[in-house]
Amino acid sequence: MVEMCCHDLHSHSTASDGTLAPTRLVERARSAGVDVLALTDHDTLDGVAEAQAAAEGSGLQLIPGVEISVSWRSMTIHVLALNVDPGNRTLGEGLARLQRFRDWRAREIGRRLAARGIGGALEGAERFRHGRILSRTHFAHFLVEAGHAASLREVFRRFLVKGKPGYVAGEWATLEEVVDWIGQAGGLAVIAHPARYRLTRSKLQTLVGEFREAGGVGLEVVSGSHTRDETLHMAAVANEHGLLASCGSDYHGPEKPWVELGRLPPFPARCRPVWQAHSWPKAVAA
Ligand code: AMP
Ligand code: MN
Ligand code: MN
Ligand code: MN
């Protein structure tokens, strides 16, 4: 019999650029009917302990995770690490390196915006951060507040993406490094929202091939940011390469009402879900 339970394996808290604290996130996931939630903040595991404590005895199973920034062929790719040991040293040191790059990048974004007449951006962004991670999202909140754009979407388009004044190229980790850290921490490596990179068919094949070669096991087929066509396409890619399929909302908070925890379409036929992997933890009774 197929076990029917609601998985949401991609979400953010105030430990990175989400707006709900880990406890609030877990509570909201529980009310939304999520049975298995992965907390996957950007480049940090800082929120995991609090989320695990909140999940304890609630009936919700919390999967420790992190969404890791990767530089691949002059682009940034996100790799989800699912069900990692949060205390693993190799992973911890790798994430610390990415956090140091983030700190340098934030100062550089501040300098570049200042050169374009927008002062105080670093300090402004700091006011929106709650944890260790400083993200472009925090700069976006400051720029909207300061009246430079009407919405987060507009801020990114005008200031924070490639070719715009506040953009600083990522110098993240390599695909091989990240898949290795995840393996050492006992987790599963999954390419996040694969349709968002706007890759050509052949480039996507190359990425997935290199990822598989490095030891990656999954593709996020169902994502809060995928259309139905993109989902069907990614299901075909996963099956072609023998990758497991993951699903996640990429929830960042209630400010984006069009993305909700656990509100995800089913997998297309023939997908093999990541929770069928041998190393996936068995469900614990509440
Ligand atoms: P960073 O990892 O600091 O470079 O920031 C990337 C984050 O910015 C993503 O995880 C999204 O949450 C957010 N983001 C990227 N592009 C956009 C966009 N066009 N509109 C709103 N948020 C975005
Ligand atoms: Mn984000
Ligand atoms: Mn992402
Ligand atoms: Mn995400």
XYZ file of C-alpha atoms and ligand atoms in Angstrom:
312
model
C 0.000 0.000 0.000
C 1.224 3.505 -0.756
C 1.753 5.553 2.353
C -0.082 8.836 1.897
C 1.484 11.565 3.916
C 2.213 15.164 3.129
C 5.888 16.007 2.573
C 7.254 19.539 2.218
C 11.012 19.270 1.831
C 12.057 22.887 1.178
C 11.369 25.776 3.564
C 13.023 28.843 5.105
C 12.995 30.447 8.557
C 14.456 33.588 10.128
C 17.779 31.705 10.324
C 18.162 32.829 6.667
C 15.710 34.861 4.576
C 12.365 33.504 5.805
C 10.134 35.642 8.000
C 8.855 33.026 10.482
C 11.005 31.799 13.373
C 11.620 28.015 13.229
C 9.000 27.334 15.946
C 6.340 29.390 14.114
C 7.241 27.676 10.829
C 6.777 24.214 12.348
C 3.436 25.251 13.902
C 2.219 26.632 10.594
C 3.310 23.515 8.714
C 1.455 21.352 11.250
C -1.755 23.397 10.821
C -1.374 23.193 7.048
C -1.414 19.382 7.294
C 2.288 18.773 6.644
C 3.511 15.453 8.110
C 7.172 15.693 7.118
C 8.882 19.095 6.896
C 12.488 19.808 5.895
C 13.926 23.091 7.152
C 16.375 24.158 4.424
C 17.716 27.616 5.179
C 20.335 29.142 2.882
C 23.866 28.044 3.866
C 23.048 27.518 7.547
C 21.758 24.846 9.910
C 21.236 27.392 12.711
C 17.430 27.008 12.769
C 17.388 23.212 12.916
C 17.710 22.693 16.693
C 14.799 25.046 17.415
C 12.673 23.443 14.673
C 13.423 19.957 16.012
C 12.446 21.002 19.520
C 9.176 22.487 18.200
C 8.422 19.334 16.200
C 9.054 16.972 19.122
C 5.843 15.197 20.086
C 3.767 17.307 17.669
C 3.256 14.527 15.121
C 5.299 16.432 12.562
C 8.587 14.875 11.526
C 11.353 17.447 11.040
C 14.084 16.665 8.521
C 17.317 18.621 9.178
C 18.350 20.288 5.927
C 20.126 23.198 4.279
C 19.968 24.837 0.823
C 23.568 25.258 -0.265
C 24.783 27.873 -2.763
C 26.919 26.437 -5.571
C 28.836 28.203 -8.351
C 28.568 26.257 -11.577
C 29.685 27.654 -14.965
C 29.376 31.269 -13.775
C 25.861 30.711 -12.425
C 24.488 30.085 -8.957
C 22.768 26.725 -8.440
C 21.046 25.683 -5.208
C 21.586 22.173 -3.853
C 19.359 20.908 -1.054
C 20.963 18.750 1.599
C 18.217 16.602 3.127
C 18.448 14.623 6.341
C 21.983 15.654 7.268
C 23.659 15.297 10.655
C 23.635 18.940 11.828
C 26.766 18.297 13.899
C 28.909 17.069 11.013
C 32.230 18.940 10.946
C 32.925 18.861 7.210
C 29.511 20.279 6.394
C 29.776 22.839 9.206
C 33.158 24.079 7.974
C 31.920 24.252 4.380
C 28.892 26.318 5.404
C 31.100 28.602 7.547
C 33.160 29.362 4.424
C 30.010 30.295 2.464
C 28.866 32.482 5.364
C 32.181 34.372 5.269
C 31.722 34.933 1.538
C 28.194 36.231 2.269
C 29.595 38.729 4.792
C 32.145 40.031 2.279
C 29.516 40.144 -0.471
C 27.113 42.115 1.736
C 29.755 44.793 2.356
C 30.491 44.869 -1.378
C 26.779 45.236 -2.241
C 26.647 48.121 0.244
C 29.685 49.798 -1.404
C 28.281 49.367 -4.910
C 24.879 50.783 -4.005
C 26.576 53.704 -2.210
C 28.521 54.461 -5.401
C 25.120 54.785 -7.122
C 23.846 57.212 -4.510
C 22.046 54.737 -2.241
C 23.646 55.108 1.176
C 23.227 52.983 4.299
C 22.184 49.809 2.474
C 24.342 47.435 4.538
C 23.025 48.861 7.815
C 19.520 48.893 6.330
C 19.712 45.246 5.321
C 21.088 44.327 8.762
C 17.872 45.615 10.321
C 15.891 42.922 8.471
C 18.144 40.014 9.375
C 17.393 37.826 12.373
C 20.179 35.245 12.202
C 23.709 34.741 10.953
C 22.856 34.882 7.240
C 22.665 38.130 5.294
C 20.846 37.594 2.005
C 19.957 39.693 -1.009
C 16.388 39.411 0.300
C 17.376 41.571 3.295
C 18.782 44.220 0.936
C 15.572 43.995 -1.086
C 13.456 44.692 2.021
C 15.602 47.748 2.813
C 15.411 49.094 -0.752
C 11.602 48.786 -0.790
C 11.353 50.444 2.636
C 13.609 53.288 1.457
C 11.304 53.844 -1.531
C 13.668 52.737 -4.311
C 11.128 50.266 -5.684
C 7.541 49.229 -5.043
C 7.998 45.485 -4.596
C 10.642 42.837 -3.892
C 10.279 41.568 -7.431
C 10.990 45.053 -8.829
C 13.967 45.552 -6.501
C 15.594 42.350 -7.695
C 14.985 43.215 -11.337
C 16.355 46.779 -11.025
C 19.157 46.384 -8.471
C 20.117 42.875 -7.438
C 20.429 40.608 -10.474
C 23.299 40.163 -12.945
C 24.156 43.408 -14.740
C 22.470 45.638 -12.110
C 24.180 48.070 -9.682
C 23.937 45.959 -6.533
C 24.877 42.612 -8.092
C 28.030 40.842 -6.943
C 28.897 37.544 -8.640
C 28.687 34.527 -6.360
C 31.908 32.755 -5.362
C 30.239 29.796 -3.737
C 31.401 26.181 -3.456
C 31.745 23.758 -6.379
C 29.132 21.121 -7.140
C 31.609 18.353 -6.240
C 32.517 19.943 -2.899
C 28.911 20.403 -1.875
C 27.784 16.904 -2.827
C 30.792 15.578 -0.884
C 29.941 17.610 2.266
C 26.362 16.328 2.100
C 27.498 12.728 1.707
C 29.871 13.072 4.663
C 26.997 14.429 6.751
C 24.902 11.365 5.832
C 22.388 13.342 3.770
C 20.863 13.246 0.310
C 21.856 15.856 -2.301
C 18.972 17.225 -4.382
C 19.093 19.959 -7.066
C 16.612 22.658 -5.954
C 14.004 24.191 -8.318
C 15.807 23.004 -11.490
C 13.531 24.925 -13.855
C 14.514 28.277 -12.308
C 17.999 28.362 -13.834
C 16.637 28.770 -17.355
C 19.170 26.251 -18.696
C 19.150 25.034 -22.269
C 18.279 21.394 -22.695
C 21.927 20.436 -23.233
C 23.198 22.506 -20.281
C 20.588 20.909 -18.013
C 21.779 17.477 -19.186
C 25.377 18.476 -18.387
C 24.460 19.782 -14.927
C 22.439 16.720 -14.025
C 25.140 14.423 -15.437
C 27.903 16.114 -13.382
C 25.692 16.147 -10.302
C 24.960 12.428 -10.649
C 28.650 11.704 -11.253
C 29.533 13.584 -8.039
C 27.068 11.470 -6.038
C 23.893 13.577 -6.165
C 20.704 11.531 -5.882
C 17.678 13.769 -6.366
C 15.919 16.446 -8.373
C 13.263 18.752 -6.911
C 10.591 17.833 -9.437
C 7.688 19.475 -7.605
C 8.463 23.020 -6.444
C 6.383 25.999 -5.354
C 8.099 27.846 -8.221
C 7.422 25.290 -10.978
C 4.595 25.362 -13.486
C 2.866 22.081 -14.346
C 4.836 21.850 -17.594
C 8.117 22.427 -15.761
C 7.172 19.708 -13.269
C 6.434 17.224 -16.058
C 9.702 18.122 -17.790
C 11.757 17.686 -14.598
C 10.026 14.383 -13.828
C 11.165 13.127 -17.233
C 14.734 14.369 -16.585
C 14.803 12.686 -13.151
C 13.582 9.388 -14.586
C 15.996 9.556 -17.514
C 18.955 9.983 -15.121
C 17.718 7.606 -12.435
C 17.337 10.388 -9.863
C 14.873 10.383 -6.982
C 12.162 13.063 -6.997
C 11.731 15.641 -4.226
C 8.947 18.123 -3.524
C 9.025 21.400 -1.633
C 7.167 24.684 -1.422
C 10.269 26.904 -0.938
C 8.154 28.737 1.633
C 9.673 32.029 2.885
C 6.757 33.351 4.964
C 3.120 34.428 4.859
C 3.959 37.605 2.889
C 3.861 35.529 -0.304
C 0.337 34.078 -0.052
C 0.674 32.288 -3.402
C 3.194 29.876 -1.845
C 1.918 27.935 1.163
C 3.456 25.129 3.178
C 2.417 21.674 1.991
C 0.203 22.973 -0.780
C 1.879 21.015 -3.560
C 0.619 19.073 -6.565
C 1.287 15.298 -6.646
C 4.289 13.776 -8.423
C 3.790 12.887 -12.060
C 3.515 9.138 -12.674
C 6.614 6.943 -12.295
C 8.594 9.330 -10.055
C 10.486 7.654 -7.217
C 10.200 9.872 -4.123
C 13.333 10.701 -2.074
C 11.707 9.175 0.991
C 12.147 5.763 -0.643
C 15.932 6.163 -0.274
C 17.509 3.652 2.122
C 18.910 6.365 4.368
C 15.562 8.168 4.782
C 14.458 8.105 8.431
C 11.465 5.941 9.253
C 8.395 7.874 10.375
C 8.136 8.158 14.142
C 4.763 7.856 15.857
C 3.724 11.022 17.656
P 21.136 35.186 -1.978
O 21.248 33.714 -1.691
O 21.472 36.025 -0.797
O 21.846 35.594 -3.221
O 19.588 35.485 -2.200
C 18.811 34.667 -3.001
C 17.377 34.750 -2.520
O 16.762 35.916 -3.018
C 16.532 33.623 -3.044
O 16.603 32.509 -2.192
C 15.142 34.202 -3.049
O 14.572 34.041 -1.761
C 15.384 35.669 -3.269
N 15.120 36.078 -4.659
C 15.886 35.838 -5.735
N 15.338 36.391 -6.843
C 14.188 36.979 -6.438
C 13.164 37.739 -7.100
N 13.230 37.986 -8.410
N 12.120 38.193 -6.344
C 12.066 37.943 -5.019
N 13.005 37.250 -4.344
C 14.041 36.780 -5.048
Mn 15.548 32.619 -0.287
Mn 16.741 28.512 -3.992
Mn 14.805 28.018 -1.067
